[in-house]
Amino acid sequence: MASKKFKTEVTDLLQLIIHSLYSNREIFLRELISNASDALDKLKYLSMVDGELKDYSFDPRIDVTFSENGEKTLTIKDNGIGMDEEDLNNNLGTIASSGTKKFLESLKDEDKKDSNLIGQFGVGFYSAFMVSSKIEVVSKKAGQAQAYKWESDGKSSYTIEPAERESQGTTIILHLNEDGAMYANRYEIETLIKKYSDHIAYPIYLEYDQTNYDYENKDEKGDPKKTVEHKIEKINSSSALWRRNKSDLKDEDYKQFYKNNYYDNEDPLFYLHTKVEGATEYTTLFYIPSKAPFDMNYADYTPGVKLYVKRVYITDDDKTLLPTYLRFVRGVIDSEDLPLNVSREILQENRVMTAIRNGSVKKLLSEFKKIAENNPELYDKFISQYNRPLKEGLYGDYANREALLELVRYHSSEKEGYVSLKQYKEGMKEGQKAIYYLAGGKESVLKSSPLIEAYRKKGYEVLLLDDDIDEIVISSVYEYDKIPLKAINKAGSLDDLKEEGEKEGEKDKQPVADKIKKALGDKVKDVVISSRLTETPACVVISDDAPSVQMQRMLRQMGNDSLPEEKPMLEINPDSPIISKIGESGDDEYVSLASSVLLDQALLQEGLMPSDPVAFAKNLTRLLER
Ligand code: ADP
């Protein structure tokens, strides 16, 4: 029997689990039962779809037994899919669980020793080593003849050897250590199963010996006669919570279900339980976590919603179930109308599934809206976590654009915190023609951008779009409630602000614009007299149809090399003393230096690096020296 070493990451994880979860070690049972339930799900699914295991007949169940005399053991047995030698190696010798892997990565990233977090990740099988000095796993994969036994003390290595097992499934035998001894106890086990695994769709049986005392009949010593009865009792109610009537459920039931199933110590922000009747019948139970799932913005985030058909688990492929922008939602969709043998592949084109998906999205978005209207405080918490995914929705989910426009929030030039587009509209001044925004860069940089000056003077609010996806998203929106959205860093944007006869005398400043343009050469597209600036000598804008300088840089970083370079336009303030000085100067060197510095500092003001920072520094020094 060959002994194999755990991958080092497993050894690390084991240590970490044992130390950090110690006070919460009872969760090991939840983890093992949840694995058993998954294994039953898998086999059930395979018995329904075409393939080698189609029509495979079995009566799914989980059995828990224990021995409290002599060496204390606890055994969890399922008749699910089982594992062959390779599976045992891959699943129990390395870290198979993607959740756990991500957890370890996140530890390295931020070097947080706050291992409390680990509870959120579904630590899985290894947690059983908190209570065991040795674990044996005997498993036989459905459809195969040979069973195997995996065994380890959880220190550094494990063994795998051929073994006997009657039919398919997995038996996990925990040899309880000192910390685990208490779990070889009927009441302890019952309590844990009820607490964590009551909803598991399959029956969980507990086998135990019950001693009965017969007080009517005495034994030879005169004590009540003792008989031992072997019992097998179903412990969980295996009623899926979402199937129960709303009126029978308490807030606490919902919260407990959430915490037990989604590895969150905190209560959800809110939840919604909906039973849809009519053409398509289905039930949904959705939860919004109070904190965004830590992997929400990773490409390989963990999906949070599971599809059941008449309580049989089908898939958690969230892309079929909800649009990706709602990937932070946790919960269950249970359909009455989908065929049980629906394959995951065809689900995407299924009409019933499409109806469920559309209905679920509508329901979620209208719930968000209700909260925004009736409970602003709760909505603030919601937005602080989920503004960004909602904005993604604005970009991708055209059908729900109207609803999403009511939900997203933006920073503003005039207020702290967030405003909605509706609030913006309500605060619009008479004669204001558009919703103005400035995108790209941090809120603080945007807020002090000279581009805003002219709008502020008129009392117009400017939305500050500081999320990196804002610009892409907003450029696809065009209007809100028939009011156009306009970027204020575009050359033509000022036309809106002009009134008859305003800023007269621009004409006679044209020579200075020409002079600066000549000095800057091909570094700018044009130099024009601006009416938007009051204090700042110059600012950069872009032509109406071009992406902003920030966006261009981002697109290039993303590998869009072919993008033609769009040069900025420099707008100059005719009233600025510096501009006047350049206009009056006959010194070519001064004009050239001052013009360059003017352009570069205008870029800096928009949070952009000058194209040649070294030259900028040199020019500035020379200018100061003069
Ligand atoms: P997770 O369940 O989060 O993937 P675990 O460490 O608990 O992580 O389990 C690792 C893998 O081992 C599971 O993904 C599954 O493939 C396999 N496994 C665990 N328990 C069982 C079981 N009772 N039956 C079949 N496979 C199992």
Short mmCIF file of N, CA and C in Angstrom, two decimals, residues 401-468:
data_model
loop_
_atom_site.label_atom_id
_atom_site.label_comp_id
_atom_site.label_asym_id
_atom_site.label_seq_id
_atom_site.Cartn_x
_atom_site.Cartn_y
_atom_site.Cartn_z
N ARG A 401 -33.53 48.03 -19.29
CA ARG A 401 -32.80 49.28 -19.13
C ARG A 401 -33.56 50.33 -18.32
N GLU A 402 -34.84 50.48 -18.63
CA GLU A 402 -35.63 51.49 -17.91
C GLU A 402 -35.56 51.25 -16.40
N ALA A 403 -35.76 50.00 -16.02
CA ALA A 403 -35.76 49.67 -14.59
C ALA A 403 -34.38 49.92 -13.99
N LEU A 404 -33.34 49.53 -14.72
CA LEU A 404 -31.98 49.68 -14.19
C LEU A 404 -31.57 51.14 -14.07
N LEU A 405 -32.08 51.98 -14.99
CA LEU A 405 -31.75 53.40 -14.91
C LEU A 405 -32.26 54.02 -13.61
N GLU A 406 -33.33 53.44 -13.07
CA GLU A 406 -33.86 53.94 -11.81
C GLU A 406 -33.03 53.44 -10.62
N LEU A 407 -32.24 52.40 -10.85
CA LEU A 407 -31.55 51.77 -9.73
C LEU A 407 -30.12 52.25 -9.52
N VAL A 408 -29.43 52.57 -10.62
CA VAL A 408 -28.01 52.94 -10.48
C VAL A 408 -27.88 54.31 -9.81
N ARG A 409 -26.74 54.53 -9.19
CA ARG A 409 -26.49 55.78 -8.49
C ARG A 409 -25.14 56.34 -8.90
N TYR A 410 -25.04 57.69 -8.88
CA TYR A 410 -23.79 58.32 -9.26
C TYR A 410 -23.38 59.39 -8.25
N HIS A 411 -22.08 59.66 -8.22
CA HIS A 411 -21.63 60.80 -7.44
C HIS A 411 -21.98 62.08 -8.19
N SER A 412 -21.94 63.18 -7.46
CA SER A 412 -22.37 64.42 -8.09
C SER A 412 -21.44 65.56 -7.72
N SER A 413 -21.37 66.56 -8.60
CA SER A 413 -20.50 67.71 -8.34
C SER A 413 -21.03 68.55 -7.19
N GLU A 414 -22.32 68.39 -6.89
CA GLU A 414 -22.94 69.31 -5.93
C GLU A 414 -23.31 68.68 -4.60
N LYS A 415 -23.24 67.35 -4.53
CA LYS A 415 -23.70 66.70 -3.30
C LYS A 415 -22.72 65.65 -2.82
N GLU A 416 -22.80 65.35 -1.55
CA GLU A 416 -22.06 64.21 -1.03
C GLU A 416 -22.87 62.95 -1.30
N GLY A 417 -22.23 61.82 -1.30
CA GLY A 417 -22.96 60.57 -1.47
C GLY A 417 -23.43 60.37 -2.91
N TYR A 418 -24.53 59.65 -3.03
CA TYR A 418 -25.01 59.28 -4.35
C TYR A 418 -26.30 59.98 -4.74
N VAL A 419 -26.49 60.19 -6.02
CA VAL A 419 -27.80 60.66 -6.49
C VAL A 419 -28.32 59.69 -7.55
N SER A 420 -29.62 59.67 -7.68
CA SER A 420 -30.23 58.87 -8.74
C SER A 420 -30.48 59.80 -9.93
N LEU A 421 -30.72 59.22 -11.08
CA LEU A 421 -31.01 60.04 -12.24
C LEU A 421 -32.31 60.81 -12.04
N LYS A 422 -33.22 60.16 -11.32
CA LYS A 422 -34.49 60.81 -11.05
C LYS A 422 -34.28 62.08 -10.20
N GLN A 423 -33.45 61.92 -9.16
CA GLN A 423 -33.16 63.09 -8.33
C GLN A 423 -32.49 64.18 -9.15
N TYR A 424 -31.58 63.77 -10.01
CA TYR A 424 -30.89 64.75 -10.85
C TYR A 424 -31.91 65.52 -11.66
N LYS A 425 -32.82 64.77 -12.27
CA LYS A 425 -33.81 65.39 -13.15
C LYS A 425 -34.66 66.39 -12.36
N GLU A 426 -35.03 65.99 -11.17
CA GLU A 426 -35.87 66.87 -10.36
C GLU A 426 -35.15 68.17 -9.99
N GLY A 427 -33.82 68.08 -9.92
CA GLY A 427 -33.06 69.27 -9.54
C GLY A 427 -32.61 70.11 -10.73
N MET A 428 -33.04 69.75 -11.92
CA MET A 428 -32.56 70.47 -13.10
C MET A 428 -33.09 71.90 -13.13
N LYS A 429 -32.24 72.80 -13.63
CA LYS A 429 -32.61 74.21 -13.67
C LYS A 429 -33.41 74.50 -14.93
N GLU A 430 -34.13 75.58 -14.85
CA GLU A 430 -34.91 75.98 -16.01
C GLU A 430 -33.97 76.23 -17.19
N GLY A 431 -34.32 75.72 -18.33
CA GLY A 431 -33.50 75.94 -19.51
C GLY A 431 -32.38 74.93 -19.66
N GLN A 432 -32.16 74.13 -18.64
CA GLN A 432 -31.10 73.10 -18.73
C GLN A 432 -31.53 72.04 -19.72
N LYS A 433 -30.63 71.77 -20.68
CA LYS A 433 -31.06 70.92 -21.78
C LYS A 433 -30.68 69.46 -21.63
N ALA A 434 -29.75 69.18 -20.74
CA ALA A 434 -29.25 67.80 -20.69
C ALA A 434 -28.82 67.41 -19.29
N ILE A 435 -28.60 66.12 -19.12
CA ILE A 435 -27.98 65.61 -17.89
C ILE A 435 -26.49 65.59 -18.18
N TYR A 436 -25.72 66.33 -17.42
CA TYR A 436 -24.30 66.44 -17.71
C TYR A 436 -23.48 65.50 -16.85
N TYR A 437 -22.44 64.96 -17.44
CA TYR A 437 -21.58 64.09 -16.65
C TYR A 437 -20.13 64.22 -17.08
N LEU A 438 -19.27 63.86 -16.15
CA LEU A 438 -17.85 63.83 -16.43
C LEU A 438 -17.35 62.46 -15.99
N ALA A 439 -16.67 61.76 -16.91
CA ALA A 439 -16.27 60.39 -16.59
C ALA A 439 -14.77 60.23 -16.58
N GLY A 440 -14.29 59.20 -15.91
CA GLY A 440 -12.88 58.84 -15.94
C GLY A 440 -12.13 59.47 -14.78
N GLY A 441 -11.57 58.64 -13.92
CA GLY A 441 -10.79 59.18 -12.82
C GLY A 441 -11.53 59.10 -11.50
N LYS A 442 -10.78 59.44 -10.45
CA LYS A 442 -11.36 59.34 -9.12
C LYS A 442 -12.36 60.46 -8.87
N GLU A 443 -13.26 60.22 -7.93
CA GLU A 443 -14.28 61.22 -7.63
C GLU A 443 -13.65 62.56 -7.27
N SER A 444 -12.59 62.51 -6.44
CA SER A 444 -11.99 63.76 -5.97
C SER A 444 -11.38 64.55 -7.13
N VAL A 445 -10.78 63.84 -8.09
CA VAL A 445 -10.19 64.51 -9.24
C VAL A 445 -11.30 65.11 -10.11
N LEU A 446 -12.31 64.32 -10.34
CA LEU A 446 -13.41 64.79 -11.17
C LEU A 446 -14.06 66.03 -10.56
N LYS A 447 -14.21 65.97 -9.26
CA LYS A 447 -14.92 67.04 -8.57
C LYS A 447 -14.22 68.38 -8.72
N SER A 448 -12.88 68.34 -8.81
CA SER A 448 -12.17 69.61 -8.93
C SER A 448 -11.78 69.92 -10.37
N SER A 449 -12.32 69.20 -11.30
CA SER A 449 -11.98 69.46 -12.70
C SER A 449 -12.46 70.84 -13.12
N PRO A 450 -11.60 71.60 -13.82
CA PRO A 450 -12.01 72.93 -14.28
C PRO A 450 -13.17 72.87 -15.27
N LEU A 451 -13.37 71.69 -15.85
CA LEU A 451 -14.46 71.57 -16.82
C LEU A 451 -15.82 71.87 -16.19
N ILE A 452 -15.88 71.68 -14.88
CA ILE A 452 -17.17 71.84 -14.20
C ILE A 452 -17.53 73.31 -13.96
N GLU A 453 -16.49 74.14 -13.95
CA GLU A 453 -16.70 75.55 -13.55
C GLU A 453 -17.91 76.20 -14.21
N ALA A 454 -17.97 76.11 -15.53
CA ALA A 454 -19.03 76.80 -16.26
C ALA A 454 -20.41 76.29 -15.89
N TYR A 455 -20.49 74.99 -15.55
CA TYR A 455 -21.79 74.40 -15.21
C TYR A 455 -22.20 74.84 -13.82
N ARG A 456 -21.21 74.87 -12.96
CA ARG A 456 -21.49 75.27 -11.59
C ARG A 456 -22.01 76.70 -11.57
N LYS A 457 -21.40 77.54 -12.43
CA LYS A 457 -21.79 78.95 -12.49
C LYS A 457 -23.28 79.08 -12.83
N LYS A 458 -23.75 78.14 -13.63
CA LYS A 458 -25.16 78.19 -14.02
C LYS A 458 -26.07 77.43 -13.05
N GLY A 459 -25.43 76.82 -12.06
CA GLY A 459 -26.23 76.06 -11.10
C GLY A 459 -26.57 74.66 -11.60
N TYR A 460 -25.87 74.21 -12.63
CA TYR A 460 -26.14 72.86 -13.15
C TYR A 460 -25.29 71.85 -12.40
N GLU A 461 -25.91 70.75 -12.06
CA GLU A 461 -25.22 69.66 -11.40
C GLU A 461 -24.50 68.82 -12.47
N VAL A 462 -23.34 68.29 -12.12
CA VAL A 462 -22.63 67.41 -13.05
C VAL A 462 -22.43 66.06 -12.36
N LEU A 463 -22.81 64.99 -13.01
CA LEU A 463 -22.60 63.66 -12.44
C LEU A 463 -21.14 63.27 -12.60
N LEU A 464 -20.56 62.72 -11.56
CA LEU A 464 -19.16 62.34 -11.60
C LEU A 464 -19.07 60.82 -11.72
N LEU A 465 -18.67 60.36 -12.87
CA LEU A 465 -18.67 58.92 -13.14
C LEU A 465 -17.30 58.34 -12.87
N ASP A 466 -17.11 57.84 -11.66
CA ASP A 466 -15.77 57.45 -11.25
C ASP A 466 -15.51 55.95 -11.27
N ASP A 467 -16.50 55.18 -11.69
CA ASP A 467 -16.31 53.74 -11.80
C ASP A 467 -15.63 53.46 -13.14
N ASP A 468 -14.69 52.50 -13.16
CA ASP A 468 -13.96 52.33 -14.42
C ASP A 468 -14.87 51.88 -15.58
#
